[in-house]
PDB file of C-alpha atoms and ligand atoms in Angstrom:
ATOM      1  CA  UNK A   4       0.000   0.000   0.000  1.00 96.00           C
ATOM      2  CA  UNK A   5       1.150   3.518  -0.793  1.00 98.00           C
ATOM      3  CA  UNK A   6      -0.209   5.961   1.733  1.00 98.00           C
ATOM      4  CA  UNK A   7       0.115   9.720   2.088  1.00 98.00           C
ATOM      5  CA  UNK A   8      -0.203  11.086   5.613  1.00 98.00           C
ATOM      6  CA  UNK A   9      -1.519  14.585   5.265  1.00 98.00           C
ATOM      7  CA  UNK A  10      -1.964  17.511   7.629  1.00 97.00           C
ATOM      8  CA  UNK A  11      -0.528  20.806   8.836  1.00 97.00           C
ATOM      9  CA  UNK A  12       2.898  21.034  10.543  1.00 95.00           C
ATOM     10  CA  UNK A  13       2.729  19.441  13.987  1.00 93.00           C
ATOM     11  CA  UNK A  14      -0.447  17.443  13.249  1.00 96.00           C
ATOM     12  CA  UNK A  15       1.236  14.170  14.244  1.00 95.00           C
ATOM     13  CA  UNK A  16       2.114  12.807  10.793  1.00 96.00           C
ATOM     14  CA  UNK A  17       5.559  11.674  11.970  1.00 95.00           C
ATOM     15  CA  UNK A  18       4.173   9.973  15.078  1.00 96.00           C
ATOM     16  CA  UNK A  19       1.494   8.104  13.150  1.00 98.00           C
ATOM     17  CA  UNK A  20       3.907   7.194  10.322  1.00 98.00           C
ATOM     18  CA  UNK A  21       6.272   5.559  12.809  1.00 97.00           C
ATOM     19  CA  UNK A  22       3.402   3.550  14.304  1.00 98.00           C
ATOM     20  CA  UNK A  23       2.310   2.396  10.828  1.00 98.00           C
ATOM     21  CA  UNK A  24       5.913   1.403  10.064  1.00 97.00           C
ATOM     22  CA  UNK A  25       6.102  -0.631  13.277  1.00 97.00           C
ATOM     23  CA  UNK A  26       2.731  -2.309  12.854  1.00 97.00           C
ATOM     24  CA  UNK A  27       2.550  -2.826   9.100  1.00 96.00           C
ATOM     25  CA  UNK A  28       6.174  -2.801   7.966  1.00 95.00           C
ATOM     26  CA  UNK A  29       5.707   0.032   5.480  1.00 97.00           C
ATOM     27  CA  UNK A  30       8.748   2.339   5.487  1.00 98.00           C
ATOM     28  CA  UNK A  31       8.244   5.991   6.436  1.00 98.00           C
ATOM     29  CA  UNK A  32       9.415   8.353   3.690  1.00 98.00           C
ATOM     30  CA  UNK A  33       9.723  11.730   5.396  1.00 98.00           C
ATOM     31  CA  UNK A  34      11.241  14.424   3.187  1.00 98.00           C
ATOM     32  CA  UNK A  35      11.718  16.598   6.298  1.00 97.00           C
ATOM     33  CA  UNK A  36      13.773  13.844   8.000  1.00 97.00           C
ATOM     34  CA  UNK A  37      15.809  13.248   4.825  1.00 98.00           C
ATOM     35  CA  UNK A  38      16.569  16.964   4.461  1.00 98.00           C
ATOM     36  CA  UNK A  39      17.492  17.272   8.157  1.00 96.00           C
ATOM     37  CA  UNK A  40      19.832  14.263   7.754  1.00 97.00           C
ATOM     38  CA  UNK A  41      21.467  15.978   4.768  1.00 98.00           C
ATOM     39  CA  UNK A  42      21.968  19.159   6.831  1.00 97.00           C
ATOM     40  CA  UNK A  43      23.401  17.111   9.707  1.00 97.00           C
ATOM     41  CA  UNK A  44      25.814  15.356   7.330  1.00 98.00           C
ATOM     42  CA  UNK A  45      26.836  18.670   5.761  1.00 98.00           C
ATOM     43  CA  UNK A  46      26.205  17.466   2.188  1.00 98.00           C
ATOM     44  CA  UNK A  47      25.803  19.929  -0.713  1.00 97.00           C
ATOM     45  CA  UNK A  48      22.041  19.223  -0.593  1.00 97.00           C
ATOM     46  CA  UNK A  49      21.961  19.978   3.133  1.00 97.00           C
ATOM     47  CA  UNK A  50      23.872  23.219   2.692  1.00 97.00           C
ATOM     48  CA  UNK A  51      21.546  24.299  -0.100  1.00 97.00           C
ATOM     49  CA  UNK A  52      18.325  23.818   1.917  1.00 97.00           C
ATOM     50  CA  UNK A  53      19.417  24.824   5.423  1.00 96.00           C
ATOM     51  CA  UNK A  54      18.380  28.494   5.372  1.00 96.00           C
ATOM     52  CA  UNK A  55      15.094  27.820   3.550  1.00 97.00           C
ATOM     53  CA  UNK A  56      14.097  25.184   6.090  1.00 96.00           C
ATOM     54  CA  UNK A  57      15.041  27.357   9.070  1.00 93.00           C
ATOM     55  CA  UNK A  58      12.711  30.058   7.703  1.00 93.00           C
ATOM     56  CA  UNK A  59       9.869  27.532   7.419  1.00 93.00           C
ATOM     57  CA  UNK A  60       9.635  27.875   3.654  1.00 96.00           C
ATOM     58  CA  UNK A  61       9.376  25.072   1.140  1.00 98.00           C
ATOM     59  CA  UNK A  62      12.461  23.808  -0.634  1.00 98.00           C
ATOM     60  CA  UNK A  63      12.130  23.390  -4.403  1.00 98.00           C
ATOM     61  CA  UNK A  64       9.833  20.776  -5.904  1.00 98.00           C
ATOM     62  CA  UNK A  65      12.745  19.349  -7.950  1.00 98.00           C
ATOM     63  CA  UNK A  66      14.774  18.785  -4.777  1.00 98.00           C
ATOM     64  CA  UNK A  67      12.140  16.785  -2.911  1.00 98.00           C
ATOM     65  CA  UNK A  68      10.873  14.922  -5.983  1.00 98.00           C
ATOM     66  CA  UNK A  69      14.460  13.800  -6.639  1.00 97.00           C
ATOM     67  CA  UNK A  70      15.092  12.531  -3.113  1.00 97.00           C
ATOM     68  CA  UNK A  71      11.732  10.744  -2.958  1.00 98.00           C
ATOM     69  CA  UNK A  72      12.270   8.953  -6.296  1.00 97.00           C
ATOM     70  CA  UNK A  73      15.714   7.785  -5.189  1.00 97.00           C
ATOM     71  CA  UNK A  74      14.414   6.600  -1.815  1.00 98.00           C
ATOM     72  CA  UNK A  75      11.349   4.865  -3.276  1.00 98.00           C
ATOM     73  CA  UNK A  76      13.553   2.691  -5.472  1.00 98.00           C
ATOM     74  CA  UNK A  77      15.177   1.077  -2.422  1.00 98.00           C
ATOM     75  CA  UNK A  78      14.096  -2.556  -1.953  1.00 98.00           C
ATOM     76  CA  UNK A  79      12.266  -1.918   1.345  1.00 97.00           C
ATOM     77  CA  UNK A  80       9.618   0.078  -0.569  1.00 98.00           C
ATOM     78  CA  UNK A  81       8.618  -2.813  -2.825  1.00 96.00           C
ATOM     79  CA  UNK A  82       5.319  -3.310  -0.952  1.00 95.00           C
ATOM     80  CA  UNK A  83       4.689   0.425  -0.682  1.00 97.00           C
ATOM     81  CA  UNK A  84       5.470   3.266   1.696  1.00 98.00           C
ATOM     82  CA  UNK A  85       4.074   5.921   3.983  1.00 98.00           C
ATOM     83  CA  UNK A  86       4.743   9.383   2.546  1.00 98.00           C
ATOM     84  CA  UNK A  87       5.125  11.858   5.411  1.00 98.00           C
ATOM     85  CA  UNK A  88       5.393  15.555   4.580  1.00 98.00           C
ATOM     86  CA  UNK A  89       5.389  14.841   0.838  1.00 98.00           C
ATOM     87  CA  UNK A  90       3.737  15.909  -1.418  1.00 98.00           C
ATOM     88  CA  UNK A  91       3.299  19.524  -0.274  1.00 98.00           C
ATOM     89  CA  UNK A  92       2.442  21.173  -3.609  1.00 98.00           C
ATOM     90  CA  UNK A  93       0.305  20.243  -6.628  1.00 98.00           C
ATOM     91  CA  UNK A  94       3.402  19.763  -8.869  1.00 98.00           C
ATOM     92  CA  UNK A  95       4.836  17.391  -6.231  1.00 98.00           C
ATOM     93  CA  UNK A  96       1.567  15.409  -6.153  1.00 98.00           C
ATOM     94  CA  UNK A  97       1.531  15.184  -9.952  1.00 98.00           C
ATOM     95  CA  UNK A  98       5.162  14.086  -9.991  1.00 98.00           C
ATOM     96  CA  UNK A  99       4.409  11.444  -7.340  1.00 98.00           C
ATOM     97  CA  UNK A 100       1.490  10.063  -9.366  1.00 98.00           C
ATOM     98  CA  UNK A 101       3.710   9.948 -12.464  1.00 98.00           C
ATOM     99  CA  UNK A 102       6.611   8.314 -10.600  1.00 98.00           C
ATOM    100  CA  UNK A 103       4.342   5.621  -9.169  1.00 98.00           C
ATOM    101  CA  UNK A 104       2.581   5.041 -12.509  1.00 98.00           C
ATOM    102  CA  UNK A 105       5.974   4.455 -14.183  1.00 97.00           C
ATOM    103  CA  UNK A 106       6.534   1.691 -11.638  1.00 97.00           C
ATOM    104  CA  UNK A 107       3.038   0.202 -12.034  1.00 97.00           C
ATOM    105  CA  UNK A 108       1.977   1.576  -8.623  1.00 97.00           C
ATOM    106  CA  UNK A 109      -0.413   4.212  -7.299  1.00 97.00           C
ATOM    107  CA  UNK A 110      -1.405   6.111  -4.174  1.00 98.00           C
ATOM    108  CA  UNK A 111      -4.048   4.001  -2.429  1.00 97.00           C
ATOM    109  CA  UNK A 112      -5.046   6.407   0.311  1.00 98.00           C
ATOM    110  CA  UNK A 113      -4.476   9.943   1.527  1.00 98.00           C
ATOM    111  CA  UNK A 114      -5.159  10.199   5.222  1.00 98.00           C
ATOM    112  CA  UNK A 115      -5.698  13.676   6.637  1.00 98.00           C
ATOM    113  CA  UNK A 116      -5.039  14.392  10.318  1.00 98.00           C
ATOM    114  CA  UNK A 117      -7.336  17.300  11.103  1.00 98.00           C
ATOM    115  CA  UNK A 118      -5.961  19.652  13.778  1.00 98.00           C
ATOM    116  CA  UNK A 119      -6.984  23.260  14.527  1.00 96.00           C
ATOM    117  CA  UNK A 120      -4.314  25.977  14.388  1.00 96.00           C
ATOM    118  CA  UNK A 121      -4.743  26.822  18.096  1.00 96.00           C
ATOM    119  CA  UNK A 122      -4.002  23.205  19.044  1.00 96.00           C
ATOM    120  CA  UNK A 123      -0.874  23.178  16.828  1.00 95.00           C
ATOM    121  CA  UNK A 124       0.374  26.311  18.553  1.00 94.00           C
ATOM    122  CA  UNK A 125      -0.249  24.925  22.034  1.00 94.00           C
ATOM    123  CA  UNK A 126       1.649  21.748  21.050  1.00 91.00           C
ATOM    124  CA  UNK A 127       4.725  23.769  20.006  1.00 90.00           C
ATOM    125  CA  UNK A 128       4.577  25.705  23.262  1.00 91.00           C
ATOM    126  CA  UNK A 129       4.325  22.451  25.238  1.00 90.00           C
ATOM    127  CA  UNK A 130       7.330  20.969  23.373  1.00 87.00           C
ATOM    128  CA  UNK A 131       9.431  24.044  24.120  1.00 88.00           C
ATOM    129  CA  UNK A 132       8.411  23.944  27.799  1.00 88.00           C
ATOM    130  CA  UNK A 133       9.326  20.267  27.990  1.00 89.00           C
ATOM    131  CA  UNK A 134      12.627  20.291  26.116  1.00 85.00           C
ATOM    132  CA  UNK A 135      13.564  23.716  24.763  1.00 79.00           C
ATOM    133  CA  UNK A 136      13.853  24.413  21.042  1.00 78.00           C
ATOM    134  CA  UNK A 137      15.087  21.174  19.449  1.00 79.00           C
ATOM    135  CA  UNK A 138      14.315  22.098  15.838  1.00 84.00           C
ATOM    136  CA  UNK A 139      15.159  25.568  14.565  1.00 84.00           C
ATOM    137  CA  UNK A 140      11.776  25.705  12.761  1.00 87.00           C
ATOM    138  CA  UNK A 141       9.775  24.504  15.786  1.00 88.00           C
ATOM    139  CA  UNK A 142       8.970  27.855  17.400  1.00 91.00           C
ATOM    140  CA  UNK A 143       5.643  29.723  17.642  1.00 91.00           C
ATOM    141  CA  UNK A 144       6.871  32.360  15.153  1.00 91.00           C
ATOM    142  CA  UNK A 145       8.062  29.872  12.549  1.00 91.00           C
ATOM    143  CA  UNK A 146       4.942  27.742  13.050  1.00 93.00           C
ATOM    144  CA  UNK A 147       2.787  30.729  12.096  1.00 93.00           C
ATOM    145  CA  UNK A 148       4.806  31.101   8.900  1.00 94.00           C
ATOM    146  CA  UNK A 149       4.719  27.365   8.149  1.00 95.00           C
ATOM    147  CA  UNK A 150       0.948  27.370   8.624  1.00 96.00           C
ATOM    148  CA  UNK A 151       0.643  30.200   6.096  1.00 97.00           C
ATOM    149  CA  UNK A 152       2.719  28.141   3.645  1.00 97.00           C
ATOM    150  CA  UNK A 153       0.553  25.094   4.409  1.00 97.00           C
ATOM    151  CA  UNK A 154      -2.735  26.868   3.666  1.00 97.00           C
ATOM    152  CA  UNK A 155      -1.401  28.508   0.518  1.00 98.00           C
ATOM    153  CA  UNK A 156       0.567  25.650  -1.098  1.00 98.00           C
ATOM    154  CA  UNK A 157      -0.407  22.380   0.548  1.00 98.00           C
ATOM    155  CA  UNK A 158      -4.076  22.548   1.574  1.00 97.00           C
ATOM    156  CA  UNK A 159      -5.156  22.702  -2.136  1.00 97.00           C
ATOM    157  CA  UNK A 160      -3.992  19.080  -2.338  1.00 98.00           C
ATOM    158  CA  UNK A 161      -7.056  18.119  -0.309  1.00 98.00           C
ATOM    159  CA  UNK A 162      -9.262  18.915  -3.327  1.00 98.00           C
ATOM    160  CA  UNK A 163      -6.757  17.256  -5.670  1.00 98.00           C
ATOM    161  CA  UNK A 164      -6.999  13.955  -3.763  1.00 98.00           C
ATOM    162  CA  UNK A 165     -10.710  14.316  -2.978  1.00 98.00           C
ATOM    163  CA  UNK A 166     -11.308  14.507  -6.736  1.00 98.00           C
ATOM    164  CA  UNK A 167      -9.370  11.227  -7.090  1.00 97.00           C
ATOM    165  CA  UNK A 168     -11.623   9.660  -4.423  1.00 97.00           C
ATOM    166  CA  UNK A 169      -8.608   8.912  -2.205  1.00 97.00           C
ATOM    167  CA  UNK A 170      -9.062  11.274   0.731  1.00 98.00           C
ATOM    168  CA  UNK A 171     -10.078  10.121   4.204  1.00 98.00           C
ATOM    169  CA  UNK A 172      -9.872  12.256   7.358  1.00 98.00           C
ATOM    170  CA  UNK A 173      -9.507  11.525  11.046  1.00 98.00           C
ATOM    171  CA  UNK A 174      -9.617  13.756  14.133  1.00 98.00           C
ATOM    172  CA  UNK A 175      -5.957  14.500  14.892  1.00 97.00           C
ATOM    173  CA  UNK A 176      -6.831  16.320  18.127  1.00 97.00           C
ATOM    174  CA  UNK A 177      -7.835  13.190  20.029  1.00 96.00           C
ATOM    175  CA  UNK A 178      -5.240  11.581  22.357  1.00 95.00           C
ATOM    176  CA  UNK A 179      -2.472   9.799  20.402  1.00 95.00           C
ATOM    177  CA  UNK A 180      -3.857   6.297  21.156  1.00 97.00           C
ATOM    178  CA  UNK A 181      -7.292   7.332  19.880  1.00 98.00           C
ATOM    179  CA  UNK A 182      -5.799   8.809  16.688  1.00 98.00           C
ATOM    180  CA  UNK A 183      -3.777   5.612  16.219  1.00 98.00           C
ATOM    181  CA  UNK A 184      -6.965   3.546  16.585  1.00 98.00           C
ATOM    182  CA  UNK A 185      -8.826   5.676  14.027  1.00 98.00           C
ATOM    183  CA  UNK A 186      -5.905   5.497  11.587  1.00 98.00           C
ATOM    184  CA  UNK A 187      -5.736   1.715  12.063  1.00 97.00           C
ATOM    185  CA  UNK A 188      -9.455   1.340  11.348  1.00 97.00           C
ATOM    186  CA  UNK A 189      -9.183   3.345   8.127  1.00 97.00           C
ATOM    187  CA  UNK A 190      -6.128   1.350   6.976  1.00 96.00           C
ATOM    188  CA  UNK A 191      -7.846  -1.954   7.756  1.00 95.00           C
ATOM    189  CA  UNK A 192     -10.798  -0.787   5.643  1.00 92.00           C
ATOM    190  CA  UNK A 193      -8.520   0.009   2.696  1.00 87.00           C
ATOM    191  CA  UNK A 194      -6.477  -3.186   2.990  1.00 71.00           C
ATOM    192  CA  UNK A 195      -9.566  -5.416   3.333  1.00 64.00           C
TER     193      UNK A 195
HETATM  194  P1  AMP B 214       8.691  18.579   8.058  1.00 73.48           P
HETATM  195  O1  AMP B 214       9.648  17.850   8.929  1.00 73.48           O
HETATM  196  O2  AMP B 214       7.898  17.667   7.156  1.00 73.48           O
HETATM  197  O3  AMP B 214       7.809  19.517   8.812  1.00 73.48           O
HETATM  198  O4  AMP B 214       9.560  19.486   7.064  1.00 73.48           O
HETATM  199  C1  AMP B 214      10.443  20.458   7.572  1.00 73.48           C
HETATM  200  C2  AMP B 214      10.836  21.431   6.454  1.00 73.48           C
HETATM  201  O5  AMP B 214      11.492  20.723   5.403  1.00 73.48           O
HETATM  202  C3  AMP B 214       9.700  22.175   5.772  1.00 73.48           C
HETATM  203  O6  AMP B 214       9.289  23.322   6.492  1.00 73.48           O
HETATM  204  C4  AMP B 214      10.340  22.516   4.436  1.00 73.48           C
HETATM  205  O7  AMP B 214      11.265  23.570   4.564  1.00 73.48           O
HETATM  206  C5  AMP B 214      11.139  21.257   4.139  1.00 73.48           C
HETATM  207  N1  AMP B 214      10.311  20.254   3.436  1.00 73.48           N
HETATM  208  C6  AMP B 214       9.979  19.004   3.890  1.00 73.48           C
HETATM  209  N2  AMP B 214       9.225  18.351   3.003  1.00 73.48           N
HETATM  210  C7  AMP B 214       9.058  19.207   1.961  1.00 73.48           C
HETATM  211  C8  AMP B 214       8.349  19.120   0.726  1.00 73.48           C
HETATM  212  N3  AMP B 214       7.638  18.018   0.405  1.00 73.48           N
HETATM  213  N4  AMP B 214       8.390  20.188  -0.109  1.00 73.48           N
HETATM  214  C9  AMP B 214       9.107  21.288   0.189  1.00 73.48           C
HETATM  215  N5  AMP B 214       9.772  21.453   1.345  1.00 73.48           N
HETATM  216  C10 AMP B 214       9.762  20.418   2.229  1.00 73.48           C
END
């Protein structure tokens, strides 16, 4: 199964992706994690995206499409993957459809975690209280900017996938275990 986990920054996509990986063996393909790893390793890619990411802006479509295509061709993705934080623009979604079609695959489901802006903000504040700023883009100020980017560039994908009949939504504001249960029920329905 190829699954897109969808939602605003801080909705819990990473948390739910990891649980799906553990329970169902589908690898998590997080462009954010891959870009952060490149920054950490000091590669040319990392150097080229560092400032853009710190500002909470999107890196270029070509950059993320390239890293996703390379990652998807690894053997652990042969039964599918969980796309986390990708696609974030219509051109990325079109490129993903084309990449999968070339390989005889398709997106089976787009699962939206619905979370209100106020809840996202209170989560950032709670993370900072608990551990300080661990990610340079995980501050209330940068979150506000990232949310603006989300509504402008990424939220239009909801209509794109709704039109394909692939969109399902769950309440991402419930406690983590309850979100996990809802996600599991939707996935069981698709796999059945
Ligand atoms: P994330 O960890 O998914 O929240 O991503 C962190 C940052 O990485 C984003 O704010 C962007 O700067 C960059 N990024 C991650 N995924 C993408 C993507 N699909 N398209 C463009 N930029 C991305």
